[in-house]
Amino acid sequence: MLSLIILLLCFTPIVYILGKWLKAKCGYITSIPIWVSLIFLISLSRDVLNGGIYEAYTWIKTSYISITLGFLVDGISYTIAAIILFVTALASIYSVTYLEHEEGQEAYYTYYILYVTGMLGAVTSTNLIQFFFFWELMLVPSYLLIAGWGYGDKRRVAFKYFLYTQLGSILILLGILYIGTVTGSFEFEDLWMTNVYLSNIERVILLSAFIIGFGVKMAIVPLHGWLPEAHAEAPTPISVILSGVMIEIGLYALIRIVMPIVSIQWNTTIGTTILMVLAIISMMYGGLMALVQDDVKRLLAYSSISQMGYMFFGVATATLIGIEGSIFHIFNHGLLKGLLFMVAGVLIHQVGVRDMKKLGGLAYKMPLTASLAIIGAMGIAGLPGISSFISEYLIFLGGYESISPHKYLLLALAVLSTGISAAYMTYFIKRIFFGSLNESLTDAKDPPLPMLIPMFILAITSIIFGVYPSLLLNYVLPGLEYVKGVLGL
Amino acid sequence: MLPYAPWLIWIIQFIVAFTHPITEKISHKLRDIIAVGSVLISAILSASMIPDILQGVITLNIEKHHIPFDWRINNWLPLPTESISVGVLVDPLSVFMANIVAWIGFLIMVYSVEYMHGDESITRYWMLMNFFIGSMELLVLADNFLLMFFGWEGVGFASYALIGYYYKDEKKYWIGPYPPSHAGMKAFVVTRIGDVGLLISIVVLYLYAGTLNFMDLSSDFTWISSLARDGILTITLILLFLGPIGKSAQFPLHIWLPEAMAGPTTVSALIHAATMVKAGVYLIARVTPILYLAYYNVGDTILTSLTTFFVIVAWIGGFTAFLAATMGMVADQIKKVLAYSTISQLGYMISIIGAAGLYLKEEHVFIEGYLAGISHLYSHAIFKALLFLSAGAIGHAIGSYLLKDAGGLKRYLPRTYLVMLIGLMALSGVPPFNGFFSKDSILHTLYVEGETGLFMLLAITAIITVFYSFRLLGLTFFGEYHKYSNNPHEHHLHDPGAYMMIPLYILAIGSVIGGFLIPYLHQYFLVSMSEYLKIHVYESIDYSKFIIDTFGSPLVIVSIIIIIIGLYPSYKMYVKRTVDYKSLVSKSGLLRGLWTFLYNRWYINSIYYKIFVDGSIYLSNIIFRYIECNGSGKAIKDLYTRLSDSFRLVQTGYLRVNIIYILLGLFLFIFLVMLLGV
C-alpha cells in the first residue's frame, strides 16, 4: 500500500508539468495511477478473503515515542478504498470535458491526486497519528479545489467548509492525544486498552467529542451546515467525490476508531437508541429538505445528508448485519450519488441551467442522460435490482436486531423515510426530464463521451451488484470479524 | 417442462428489453418481431410446465422432484450468520400466474403492434413492456419474499415509466387535472407507501424465521409461534398486507389507479387490469396457505391473531369493491370507468380469499373460498383485458376516451361493439359468460357460510357493476354520434385491423367459454395442493354435477335479480334513453349531491392531497425557512461565517506577513520547549 501512496505522490509533479501542456485532457493522465492502484487493490482480493493484509514501516522512533507507518487492507477498508479509487478514477475522466473552459487545469489535477492520496491513506491507516495526517491531507486539497474552481460565492463557501471541518478536527486531535497519553500507544490495535485505563465518564466524553468531530464530516444534522453549500458550489467532479466517498470516511472512522473505545457504552440500550435517533433525524431532515429545493445540486446535497443518515443508522445499531449494510451502502452511495452529481454536471455543462424551475422536458432531448438519471434516482429511492436496495435492506435488518427497546418505532421511521426518498427523487426526475420542453432549452443534447462513459459505468456497476450482491459482500464479511471482536459478539 | 423453463421465462424478457436499442438500429421490423416473439417463447415455456403440475412430479436430470419444487441458487446474499439463497418455485399457483401473465401479455403485445404503430418512441415502449413482463414473471416465480420484492418493485417501476409514457404532457393525455408525468409519480409514491409496510414485515419475518423462503416458512413454524408470543403476529401480517393494498389499489391506497390510465391503453390493459394489480392478490394467495398450514401445526394459540387479520383482509376487500363501484357510476371517461371497475373486482378477489381464511378449521370451505378467488382472478384477467383493448379500439377510432365525445358508435364499429358487449356481460356476471361463474361462486361461498354482511355488500356491488357496465355501453355505442362529425380522425372511424381484432376475438372467445373450464382449473390446483396442504377434498371432476350445481342452485335466481335491478335503470337512461339522466340529476338535490360526492371520489383523493402532498411540502418549507435558513441552523452558520470572515483578515497573502507568522510560531515553539523543560 505504501507503494501506491508513493505512486500517487510521484504523479503530482508529472501531472503538473503535463497539465500545462495538455490542459483539461490531463484528466486521462490523472486517472492512470488511480486505475493502477485500483487494479493492485483488486489483486489483493484473495488475501482479503483470508483476513486481510497488514504492512508496517517504522516512521518515528525516539526513546519517548515510536510511531509506525502501517497499512491495513481488510474487508472494510478494502471495500471503501475500492469505491474511492473507482469513483475518483471515473471523475477524473469526467473532468476532461467539464474543465474545458476553465483556467489552471494543471493545479486542479495536482490537488486532485493529493486529495485521492489523502482519502486512500485515511482508510488504510493503522494508527491514529497517521490517520490524522491523511485526514488533514484530504481536507486541504478539497478546500483549494472548491475555492478555485467552484461556483457562486466559492471562496467563502470553501472557507466555511474548511473551518467547520477543522473545528471538528480539533476535537478529534484532542481525543487522539488524550488516548495516546493515557494508553501510551497510538495503534488502532491497542485501542482496546482504553477499556482498562479510562473511566466510564471519560469514555462518554470521548464518544461525544468523536461523534461531533467525525459528525461534522459526515454532516449529521445539526452539524451539516457546510454540506449543502459546499456540495452545491464545488466543481461537479469534486461534488461527486465529496458526496460519493469523502463524507463516508467519517463513518469509517466511527467504525474503526470510535467503536473500539466506547464499544461498551455504544452497545447499550441507551447508546444505540440515542445514536439511532440521531441517524433518523438526519434521514428525515435531509429528505424533507430535498423535497423543497429548486437547485439541482442542492437537492442532491440534502439527499446525501439523508443517505448518510442510513449509513449512520446501520452503524449505530451496533449489529453485524447493520454494519455490513452500512459498508455496502457506502459503496453503493458512492456509485449512485456519483452518478447523479454527474447528471447535474451534464445539465450545467450542456444546458447551463441548474434551477429546476427553469428545466423540464429534457428526456426527449437527452434520452441517455435521462435514462442514467432514472437509474440513479431509482437507486437512491431503493429500488430492488439496484445495489442500494440490498444495503438498505441489510441496514433495516440491523435496526431490527439492535438491542434498543424502541427499535420497532425507529425501524418504522427509517423505512418510512425511503418513502420520502422515493418522493423527492421522482419529483426530481419529473421536474427535469418530463413535462413540456422549455423554449430556451431546444438546443440541449446528450453530452460527449468522456462525460457519458463514466456515468454509464457507474450505472452498470450498481446494477451488477444489485443483481448479484455476493460479488462484493463475500469480501466484506471477513472484515466483520474485526467488528465482532470489538463488540464482543 | 422445457429445460430451465422457470428461469428462462423471465431472463429472456430482461435480456430482450435491453437489446431493443440495438436491434432498432438494424431494422424496425426485427425489433417488433423480437419484442412480440420473445413473449410467445415465454408463454410456451410457461405452458410447458402445466403437465408437470398435473402429474405432481418434475423430472430434472433424471431426478424426480415433488411439486412444489424449489430450484435454488445458494449463497446469493452472504450475511454474518448465514446466507440467503434465491431461486424459483414451481407450484400450481406460480405456474398458473406465469401462464396468465405470458399469454395475456402475448395477446396484448400483438395488439400493440398496430395500436402503437407510428409512435415516435416505440423502442422505449417495447423495452418497458418486456421489462415489465420479465419482472412480473419473476414476481410470481420467486421462491422467497426478497426475490419476489425485486419483481414487485420492478413492475412498480415499469408501471411508473409506462404511465408517464407520454411524458411531454400534451393536453389530450391528461386524466382530469393531472398530466401523465404527475400520474406516474403518484402511482410510484402511493404504492411505495404500501411497500414500506411490506418491507418492514419482510425484515421482521426474516429475523424471526431466519429464512424468507416460502417452502421453508411452511415447513417449520416456530417463527409464527414466536411472533404470536411477542404479540406482533397480527401487526406483522397487516404490514405485509399493506403491500397488496398499495399494489392492488385497495382502500385506503386505491387513489393511484384511476390516474394510471394516462398511459397507452395497452399498458392499462396489461399492467393496470390483467396482471400487475393482481400481484397483491397473488401475494395474499401465496401467504394464505402458509398461514393455513401454520394453524394446523401450531394450533389454537394463533387462531385469534389470524382471524383478526383475515377479517381485516375480507372487509377491506369488500369495502373497496363497493367504494370503487360507486365511483364508476359517474366517471366521465371510458378507461376511468374500467379502472374503477378493476379496483372493485380486485376487492372481490381479496375479500373472498380473506373470507376463506376465516374457515381455517373447515378445510373444504377454506379451499372453496380460496379457489373462488383464484377463479375470479382468472376470469377477470381475460374479460378486463378484453374490455381495455376494446376501449383502445374506440380510442383509436375517435381519438378520445371521454364519454361525451363518444356515442352512437355501434353503427361505425360493429365488431368492437360485439366484443365489448361480451366483455361487459362477463363483467356484469351474465350467465354463461366467465364472470358469472366466478362471481357466482364467490357469492355462493359467502352465502352458504353465513357471511351475511359481506354477502350483502358484494351483492349490492354486483348490482352497481351491472349499472355502470351498461351505462358505459349505452354512452359509447348508443344515441347519436355528434361531437366528432367533422374531426380529423373521421377517416379512422371504423373497426381496427387484424392485429388488433384477432387478440380481441381470442379474448372474447375466452370470456365465453372460460367459465366452463373452471372445474379443470380447480382440478389443476387440487392435485398437488392437497398433498402440500395435507387435505383430502380432491375428487375427480364430475362435470354434470358442476353444471347442475352452478345453474341449478337458488343463487342463480339471486344473480338474475341482481342483473335485472342493475340493468333496468341503466337501459332506460343510457341505451334506450327514454329517461333523460341529465335532467334527472339536475332536478333532484339529493341526486345532485350524491353525484358530486361520487364524482369527487368521496373526496378521499383531495383530502390526501391536502394532508400528505401539500402538508409535507408546507412543513418542509417551514423547516427550511425558519430552522435551516433562519433559526438554530442559521445561528451556527452565522457563527462560522463570522469566524471565517474575521479569520480571513489575517490571511493577507503577502509574503512578508507570512514570514512574520512563521517567525512568531517558531518563537512560540521555542518558548514552550524552554518552559516545559523538555
PDB file of N, CA and C in Angstrom, chain A residues 156 159-160 163-164 167 224 285 288-289 292-293 302 324 363-364 374 378 381-382 384-385 389-390 393-394 397 400-401 415 426 430 435 466-467 469-470 473-474 477, chain B residues 75-80 149-150 153 157 160 167-169 181 185 188-189 192 196 200 203-204 206-208 212 232 620-621 623-624 628 636-637 640-641 644 647 651:
ATOM      1  N   ARG A 156     -15.884  31.959   0.051  1.00  0.00           N
ATOM      2  CA  ARG A 156     -16.458  31.962   1.382  1.00  0.00           C
ATOM      3  C   ARG A 156     -16.994  30.582   1.739  1.00  0.00           C
ATOM      4  N   PHE A 159     -14.177  28.316   2.544  1.00  0.00           N
ATOM      5  CA  PHE A 159     -13.559  28.605   3.827  1.00  0.00           C
ATOM      6  C   PHE A 159     -14.446  28.128   4.963  1.00  0.00           C
ATOM      7  N   LYS A 160     -15.731  28.269   4.746  1.00  0.00           N
ATOM      8  CA  LYS A 160     -16.658  27.800   5.763  1.00  0.00           C
ATOM      9  C   LYS A 160     -16.509  26.288   5.911  1.00  0.00           C
ATOM     10  N   LEU A 163     -13.380  25.620   7.871  1.00  0.00           N
ATOM     11  CA  LEU A 163     -13.466  25.901   9.304  1.00  0.00           C
ATOM     12  C   LEU A 163     -14.328  24.900  10.042  1.00  0.00           C
ATOM     13  N   TYR A 164     -15.471  24.590   9.447  1.00  0.00           N
ATOM     14  CA  TYR A 164     -16.349  23.587  10.054  1.00  0.00           C
ATOM     15  C   TYR A 164     -15.559  22.319  10.329  1.00  0.00           C
ATOM     16  N   LEU A 167     -12.695  22.669  12.977  1.00  0.00           N
ATOM     17  CA  LEU A 167     -13.098  22.672  14.374  1.00  0.00           C
ATOM     18  C   LEU A 167     -13.424  21.261  14.827  1.00  0.00           C
ATOM     19  N   HIS A 224     -24.588  19.881   9.875  1.00  0.00           N
ATOM     20  CA  HIS A 224     -24.496  19.722   8.424  1.00  0.00           C
ATOM     21  C   HIS A 224     -24.363  21.045   7.696  1.00  0.00           C
ATOM     22  N   TYR A 285     -34.719  14.682   8.019  1.00  0.00           N
ATOM     23  CA  TYR A 285     -34.474  16.100   7.795  1.00  0.00           C
ATOM     24  C   TYR A 285     -33.907  16.316   6.397  1.00  0.00           C
ATOM     25  N   LEU A 288     -36.653  15.672   3.783  1.00  0.00           N
ATOM     26  CA  LEU A 288     -37.672  16.717   3.685  1.00  0.00           C
ATOM     27  C   LEU A 288     -37.106  17.976   3.061  1.00  0.00           C
ATOM     28  N   MET A 289     -35.852  18.299   3.401  1.00  0.00           N
ATOM     29  CA  MET A 289     -35.240  19.499   2.813  1.00  0.00           C
ATOM     30  C   MET A 289     -35.043  19.309   1.319  1.00  0.00           C
ATOM     31  N   VAL A 292     -37.903  20.387  -1.067  1.00  0.00           N
ATOM     32  CA  VAL A 292     -38.271  21.771  -1.383  1.00  0.00           C
ATOM     33  C   VAL A 292     -37.133  22.536  -2.045  1.00  0.00           C
ATOM     34  N   GLN A 293     -36.118  21.854  -2.530  1.00  0.00           N
ATOM     35  CA  GLN A 293     -35.030  22.571  -3.189  1.00  0.00           C
ATOM     36  C   GLN A 293     -35.356  22.803  -4.671  1.00  0.00           C
ATOM     37  N   TYR A 302     -28.682  17.681  -0.111  1.00  0.00           N
ATOM     38  CA  TYR A 302     -29.552  17.306   1.013  1.00  0.00           C
ATOM     39  C   TYR A 302     -29.844  15.815   0.992  1.00  0.00           C
ATOM     40  N   GLU A 324     -22.541  -4.400   8.197  1.00  0.00           N
ATOM     41  CA  GLU A 324     -22.329  -4.919   6.842  1.00  0.00           C
ATOM     42  C   GLU A 324     -23.128  -4.084   5.839  1.00  0.00           C
ATOM     43  N   ALA A 363     -36.093  14.844 -21.326  1.00  0.00           N
ATOM     44  CA  ALA A 363     -35.933  13.420 -21.668  1.00  0.00           C
ATOM     45  C   ALA A 363     -35.895  13.234 -23.181  1.00  0.00           C
ATOM     46  N   TYR A 364     -36.639  14.047 -23.891  1.00  0.00           N
ATOM     47  CA  TYR A 364     -36.689  13.913 -25.337  1.00  0.00           C
ATOM     48  C   TYR A 364     -35.385  14.365 -25.978  1.00  0.00           C
ATOM     49  N   ILE A 374     -32.468   8.281 -14.293  1.00  0.00           N
ATOM     50  CA  ILE A 374     -33.549   7.497 -13.691  1.00  0.00           C
ATOM     51  C   ILE A 374     -32.963   6.317 -12.920  1.00  0.00           C
ATOM     52  N   MET A 378     -33.667   5.994  -9.024  1.00  0.00           N
ATOM     53  CA  MET A 378     -34.335   4.801  -8.505  1.00  0.00           C
ATOM     54  C   MET A 378     -33.442   4.091  -7.490  1.00  0.00           C
ATOM     55  N   ALA A 381     -33.799   5.861  -4.344  1.00  0.00           N
ATOM     56  CA  ALA A 381     -35.120   5.551  -3.800  1.00  0.00           C
ATOM     57  C   ALA A 381     -35.200   4.109  -3.316  1.00  0.00           C
ATOM     58  N   GLY A 382     -34.137   3.316  -3.546  1.00  0.00           N
ATOM     59  CA  GLY A 382     -34.119   1.958  -3.009  1.00  0.00           C
ATOM     60  C   GLY A 382     -34.877   0.947  -3.828  1.00  0.00           C
ATOM     61  N   PRO A 384     -35.269  -2.394  -5.831  1.00  0.00           N
ATOM     62  CA  PRO A 384     -34.530  -3.653  -5.963  1.00  0.00           C
ATOM     63  C   PRO A 384     -34.001  -3.821  -7.386  1.00  0.00           C
ATOM     64  N   GLY A 385     -32.873  -4.497  -7.484  1.00  0.00           N
ATOM     65  CA  GLY A 385     -32.234  -4.631  -8.789  1.00  0.00           C
ATOM     66  C   GLY A 385     -31.082  -3.661  -8.876  1.00  0.00           C
ATOM     67  N   PHE A 389     -30.614  -1.166  -2.796  1.00  0.00           N
ATOM     68  CA  PHE A 389     -31.733  -1.836  -2.126  1.00  0.00           C
ATOM     69  C   PHE A 389     -31.209  -2.862  -1.129  1.00  0.00           C
ATOM     70  N   ILE A 390     -30.230  -3.660  -1.556  1.00  0.00           N
ATOM     71  CA  ILE A 390     -29.703  -4.710  -0.689  1.00  0.00           C
ATOM     72  C   ILE A 390     -29.120  -4.074   0.567  1.00  0.00           C
ATOM     73  N   TYR A 393     -31.716  -2.793   2.840  1.00  0.00           N
ATOM     74  CA  TYR A 393     -32.392  -3.921   3.468  1.00  0.00           C
ATOM     75  C   TYR A 393     -31.566  -4.455   4.635  1.00  0.00           C
ATOM     76  N   LEU A 394     -30.245  -4.586   4.423  1.00  0.00           N
ATOM     77  CA  LEU A 394     -29.384  -5.074   5.495  1.00  0.00           C
ATOM     78  C   LEU A 394     -29.379  -4.100   6.669  1.00  0.00           C
ATOM     79  N   LEU A 397     -32.460  -4.667   8.580  1.00  0.00           N
ATOM     80  CA  LEU A 397     -32.336  -5.897   9.372  1.00  0.00           C
ATOM     81  C   LEU A 397     -31.550  -5.602  10.638  1.00  0.00           C
ATOM     82  N   TYR A 400     -33.489  -3.884  13.249  1.00  0.00           N
ATOM     83  CA  TYR A 400     -34.385  -4.748  13.987  1.00  0.00           C
ATOM     84  C   TYR A 400     -33.630  -5.607  14.995  1.00  0.00           C
ATOM     85  N   GLU A 401     -32.387  -5.945  14.677  1.00  0.00           N
ATOM     86  CA  GLU A 401     -31.636  -6.816  15.576  1.00  0.00           C
ATOM     87  C   GLU A 401     -31.034  -6.063  16.750  1.00  0.00           C
ATOM     88  N   VAL A 415     -37.731   3.041   7.701  1.00  0.00           N
ATOM     89  CA  VAL A 415     -38.272   2.528   6.449  1.00  0.00           C
ATOM     90  C   VAL A 415     -39.174   3.567   5.803  1.00  0.00           C
ATOM     91  N   THR A 426     -38.468  11.006  -7.451  1.00  0.00           N
ATOM     92  CA  THR A 426     -39.362  11.029  -8.619  1.00  0.00           C
ATOM     93  C   THR A 426     -39.702  12.476  -8.993  1.00  0.00           C
ATOM     94  N   LYS A 430     -39.098  14.157 -12.566  1.00  0.00           N
ATOM     95  CA  LYS A 430     -40.227  14.758 -13.270  1.00  0.00           C
ATOM     96  C   LYS A 430     -39.929  16.209 -13.628  1.00  0.00           C
ATOM     97  N   GLY A 435     -42.533  16.516 -18.644  1.00  0.00           N
ATOM     98  CA  GLY A 435     -43.290  17.733 -18.828  1.00  0.00           C
ATOM     99  C   GLY A 435     -42.965  18.367 -20.165  1.00  0.00           C
ATOM    100  N   GLY A 466     -26.373  -5.020  -7.684  1.00  0.00           N
ATOM    101  CA  GLY A 466     -27.749  -5.148  -7.206  1.00  0.00           C
ATOM    102  C   GLY A 466     -28.331  -6.508  -7.517  1.00  0.00           C
ATOM    103  N   VAL A 467     -27.896  -7.079  -8.641  1.00  0.00           N
ATOM    104  CA  VAL A 467     -28.427  -8.387  -9.021  1.00  0.00           C
ATOM    105  C   VAL A 467     -27.642  -9.491  -8.326  1.00  0.00           C
ATOM    106  N   PRO A 469     -25.262  -9.432  -5.260  1.00  0.00           N
ATOM    107  CA  PRO A 469     -24.541  -8.723  -4.206  1.00  0.00           C
ATOM    108  C   PRO A 469     -23.364  -9.505  -3.623  1.00  0.00           C
ATOM    109  N   SER A 470     -23.395 -10.839  -3.699  1.00  0.00           N
ATOM    110  CA  SER A 470     -22.332 -11.583  -3.025  1.00  0.00           C
ATOM    111  C   SER A 470     -20.977 -11.350  -3.685  1.00  0.00           C
ATOM    112  N   LEU A 473     -20.084  -8.653  -1.215  1.00  0.00           N
ATOM    113  CA  LEU A 473     -20.301  -8.937   0.206  1.00  0.00           C
ATOM    114  C   LEU A 473     -19.423 -10.074   0.703  1.00  0.00           C
ATOM    115  N   ASN A 474     -19.027 -10.965  -0.178  1.00  0.00           N
ATOM    116  CA  ASN A 474     -18.105 -12.021   0.237  1.00  0.00           C
ATOM    117  C   ASN A 474     -16.817 -11.440   0.785  1.00  0.00           C
ATOM    118  N   LEU A 477     -17.503  -9.614   4.388  1.00  0.00           N
ATOM    119  CA  LEU A 477     -17.736 -10.479   5.550  1.00  0.00           C
ATOM    120  C   LEU A 477     -16.504 -10.723   6.414  1.00  0.00           C
TER     121      LEU A 477
ATOM    122  N   ASN B  75     -26.155 -19.103  -1.469  1.00  0.00           N
ATOM    123  CA  ASN B  75     -25.196 -18.040  -1.172  1.00  0.00           C
ATOM    124  C   ASN B  75     -25.309 -16.850  -2.116  1.00  0.00           C
ATOM    125  N   TRP B  76     -26.532 -16.361  -2.266  1.00  0.00           N
ATOM    126  CA  TRP B  76     -26.695 -15.187  -3.131  1.00  0.00           C
ATOM    127  C   TRP B  76     -26.405 -13.913  -2.348  1.00  0.00           C
ATOM    128  N   LEU B  77     -26.870 -13.888  -1.105  1.00  0.00           N
ATOM    129  CA  LEU B  77     -26.627 -12.710  -0.268  1.00  0.00           C
ATOM    130  C   LEU B  77     -25.991 -13.179   1.036  1.00  0.00           C
ATOM    131  N   PRO B  78     -24.647 -13.126   1.139  1.00  0.00           N
ATOM    132  CA  PRO B  78     -23.992 -13.633   2.347  1.00  0.00           C
ATOM    133  C   PRO B  78     -24.194 -12.703   3.537  1.00  0.00           C
ATOM    134  N   LEU B  79     -24.551 -13.270   4.655  1.00  0.00           N
ATOM    135  CA  LEU B  79     -24.756 -12.494   5.874  1.00  0.00           C
ATOM    136  C   LEU B  79     -23.838 -13.057   6.949  1.00  0.00           C
ATOM    137  N   PRO B  80     -23.618 -12.319   8.043  1.00  0.00           N
ATOM    138  CA  PRO B  80     -22.687 -12.791   9.076  1.00  0.00           C
ATOM    139  C   PRO B  80     -23.025 -14.181   9.593  1.00  0.00           C
ATOM    140  N   PHE B 149     -39.741  -9.443  -3.967  1.00  0.00           N
ATOM    141  CA  PHE B 149     -39.731  -7.983  -3.842  1.00  0.00           C
ATOM    142  C   PHE B 149     -39.003  -7.333  -5.021  1.00  0.00           C
ATOM    143  N   PHE B 150     -38.008  -8.004  -5.565  1.00  0.00           N
ATOM    144  CA  PHE B 150     -37.338  -7.495  -6.774  1.00  0.00           C
ATOM    145  C   PHE B 150     -38.349  -7.328  -7.903  1.00  0.00           C
ATOM    146  N   GLU B 153     -40.994  -4.541  -7.106  1.00  0.00           N
ATOM    147  CA  GLU B 153     -40.595  -3.159  -7.380  1.00  0.00           C
ATOM    148  C   GLU B 153     -40.296  -2.971  -8.864  1.00  0.00           C
ATOM    149  N   PHE B 157     -41.786  -0.080 -11.076  1.00  0.00           N
ATOM    150  CA  PHE B 157     -41.013   0.867 -11.880  1.00  0.00           C
ATOM    151  C   PHE B 157     -41.536   0.912 -13.312  1.00  0.00           C
ATOM    152  N   TYR B 160     -44.655   2.853 -13.381  1.00  0.00           N
ATOM    153  CA  TYR B 160     -44.341   4.285 -13.268  1.00  0.00           C
ATOM    154  C   TYR B 160     -43.910   4.857 -14.615  1.00  0.00           C
ATOM    155  N   TYR B 167     -44.662  11.528 -21.635  1.00  0.00           N
ATOM    156  CA  TYR B 167     -44.146  12.425 -20.601  1.00  0.00           C
ATOM    157  C   TYR B 167     -44.124  13.870 -21.023  1.00  0.00           C
ATOM    158  N   LYS B 168     -44.386  14.128 -22.341  1.00  0.00           N
ATOM    159  CA  LYS B 168     -44.382  15.532 -22.749  1.00  0.00           C
ATOM    160  C   LYS B 168     -45.655  16.247 -22.309  1.00  0.00           C
ATOM    161  N   ASP B 169     -46.555  15.482 -21.711  1.00  0.00           N
ATOM    162  CA  ASP B 169     -47.744  16.059 -21.093  1.00  0.00           C
ATOM    163  C   ASP B 169     -48.609  16.862 -22.059  1.00  0.00           C
ATOM    164  N   SER B 181     -47.052  12.702 -16.459  1.00  0.00           N
ATOM    165  CA  SER B 181     -45.853  12.583 -15.624  1.00  0.00           C
ATOM    166  C   SER B 181     -46.222  12.657 -14.145  1.00  0.00           C
ATOM    167  N   MET B 185     -45.789   9.526 -11.247  1.00  0.00           N
ATOM    168  CA  MET B 185     -45.162   9.784  -9.959  1.00  0.00           C
ATOM    169  C   MET B 185     -46.105   9.419  -8.820  1.00  0.00           C
ATOM    170  N   PHE B 188     -46.222   5.717  -8.315  1.00  0.00           N
ATOM    171  CA  PHE B 188     -44.991   5.193  -7.713  1.00  0.00           C
ATOM    172  C   PHE B 188     -44.957   5.478  -6.213  1.00  0.00           C
ATOM    173  N   VAL B 189     -45.271   6.715  -5.859  1.00  0.00           N
ATOM    174  CA  VAL B 189     -45.145   7.096  -4.448  1.00  0.00           C
ATOM    175  C   VAL B 189     -46.232   6.425  -3.604  1.00  0.00           C
ATOM    176  N   ARG B 192     -45.532   2.901  -3.119  1.00  0.00           N
ATOM    177  CA  ARG B 192     -44.337   2.814  -2.287  1.00  0.00           C
ATOM    178  C   ARG B 192     -44.689   2.855  -0.801  1.00  0.00           C
ATOM    179  N   VAL B 196     -43.526   0.111   1.986  1.00  0.00           N
ATOM    180  CA  VAL B 196     -42.821   0.322   3.255  1.00  0.00           C
ATOM    181  C   VAL B 196     -43.289  -0.715   4.258  1.00  0.00           C
ATOM    182  N   ILE B 200     -41.044  -3.764   5.914  1.00  0.00           N
ATOM    183  CA  ILE B 200     -40.866  -3.942   7.361  1.00  0.00           C
ATOM    184  C   ILE B 200     -41.240  -5.364   7.749  1.00  0.00           C
ATOM    185  N   VAL B 203     -38.570  -7.786   6.846  1.00  0.00           N
ATOM    186  CA  VAL B 203     -37.460  -7.730   7.802  1.00  0.00           C
ATOM    187  C   VAL B 203     -37.804  -8.509   9.070  1.00  0.00           C
ATOM    188  N   VAL B 204     -39.013  -8.269   9.586  1.00  0.00           N
ATOM    189  CA  VAL B 204     -39.416  -8.945  10.825  1.00  0.00           C
ATOM    190  C   VAL B 204     -39.468 -10.455  10.606  1.00  0.00           C
ATOM    191  N   TYR B 206     -37.862 -12.239   8.487  1.00  0.00           N
ATOM    192  CA  TYR B 206     -36.525 -12.823   8.369  1.00  0.00           C
ATOM    193  C   TYR B 206     -35.905 -13.022   9.739  1.00  0.00           C
ATOM    194  N   LEU B 207     -36.074 -12.020  10.613  1.00  0.00           N
ATOM    195  CA  LEU B 207     -35.408 -12.139  11.903  1.00  0.00           C
ATOM    196  C   LEU B 207     -36.063 -13.174  12.795  1.00  0.00           C
ATOM    197  N   TYR B 208     -37.345 -13.437  12.582  1.00  0.00           N
ATOM    198  CA  TYR B 208     -37.985 -14.468  13.386  1.00  0.00           C
ATOM    199  C   TYR B 208     -37.779 -15.853  12.789  1.00  0.00           C
ATOM    200  N   LEU B 212     -36.566 -16.532   4.288  1.00  0.00           N
ATOM    201  CA  LEU B 212     -37.701 -15.871   3.646  1.00  0.00           C
ATOM    202  C   LEU B 212     -38.306 -16.780   2.603  1.00  0.00           C
ATOM    203  N   ILE B 232     -46.884  -9.768  18.177  1.00  0.00           N
ATOM    204  CA  ILE B 232     -46.820  -8.917  16.985  1.00  0.00           C
ATOM    205  C   ILE B 232     -47.232  -9.671  15.730  1.00  0.00           C
ATOM    206  N   SER B 620     -42.000  21.089   5.152  1.00  0.00           N
ATOM    207  CA  SER B 620     -40.597  21.199   4.758  1.00  0.00           C
ATOM    208  C   SER B 620     -40.217  22.647   4.518  1.00  0.00           C
ATOM    209  N   ASN B 621     -41.137  23.376   3.893  1.00  0.00           N
ATOM    210  CA  ASN B 621     -40.840  24.788   3.639  1.00  0.00           C
ATOM    211  C   ASN B 621     -40.656  25.550   4.929  1.00  0.00           C
ATOM    212  N   ILE B 623     -39.729  24.322   7.851  1.00  0.00           N
ATOM    213  CA  ILE B 623     -38.448  23.961   8.467  1.00  0.00           C
ATOM    214  C   ILE B 623     -37.319  24.646   7.714  1.00  0.00           C
ATOM    215  N   PHE B 624     -37.435  24.598   6.390  1.00  0.00           N
ATOM    216  CA  PHE B 624     -36.358  25.183   5.586  1.00  0.00           C
ATOM    217  C   PHE B 624     -36.221  26.668   5.865  1.00  0.00           C
ATOM    218  N   GLU B 628     -33.627  25.933   8.977  1.00  0.00           N
ATOM    219  CA  GLU B 628     -32.419  25.794   8.182  1.00  0.00           C
ATOM    220  C   GLU B 628     -31.846  27.157   7.816  1.00  0.00           C
ATOM    221  N   ILE B 636     -25.731  28.723  13.896  1.00  0.00           N
ATOM    222  CA  ILE B 636     -24.445  28.040  13.762  1.00  0.00           C
ATOM    223  C   ILE B 636     -23.718  28.540  12.517  1.00  0.00           C
ATOM    224  N   LYS B 637     -24.500  28.658  11.433  1.00  0.00           N
ATOM    225  CA  LYS B 637     -23.883  29.098  10.193  1.00  0.00           C
ATOM    226  C   LYS B 637     -23.297  30.503  10.331  1.00  0.00           C
ATOM    227  N   TYR B 640     -20.067  30.567  12.069  1.00  0.00           N
ATOM    228  CA  TYR B 640     -18.955  30.185  11.199  1.00  0.00           C
ATOM    229  C   TYR B 640     -18.640  31.272  10.188  1.00  0.00           C
ATOM    230  N   THR B 641     -19.702  31.902   9.676  1.00  0.00           N
ATOM    231  CA  THR B 641     -19.460  32.964   8.708  1.00  0.00           C
ATOM    232  C   THR B 641     -18.638  34.066   9.354  1.00  0.00           C
ATOM    233  N   SER B 644     -15.172  32.870   9.893  1.00  0.00           N
ATOM    234  CA  SER B 644     -14.368  32.812   8.675  1.00  0.00           C
ATOM    235  C   SER B 644     -14.037  34.212   8.195  1.00  0.00           C
ATOM    236  N   PHE B 647     -11.320  35.513  10.455  1.00  0.00           N
ATOM    237  CA  PHE B 647     -10.079  34.772  10.296  1.00  0.00           C
ATOM    238  C   PHE B 647      -9.409  35.086   8.957  1.00  0.00           C
ATOM    239  N   GLN B 651      -5.277  36.371   6.746  1.00  0.00           N
ATOM    240  CA  GLN B 651      -4.698  35.737   5.552  1.00  0.00           C
ATOM    241  C   GLN B 651      -4.577  36.775   4.447  1.00  0.00           C
TER     242      GLN B 651
END
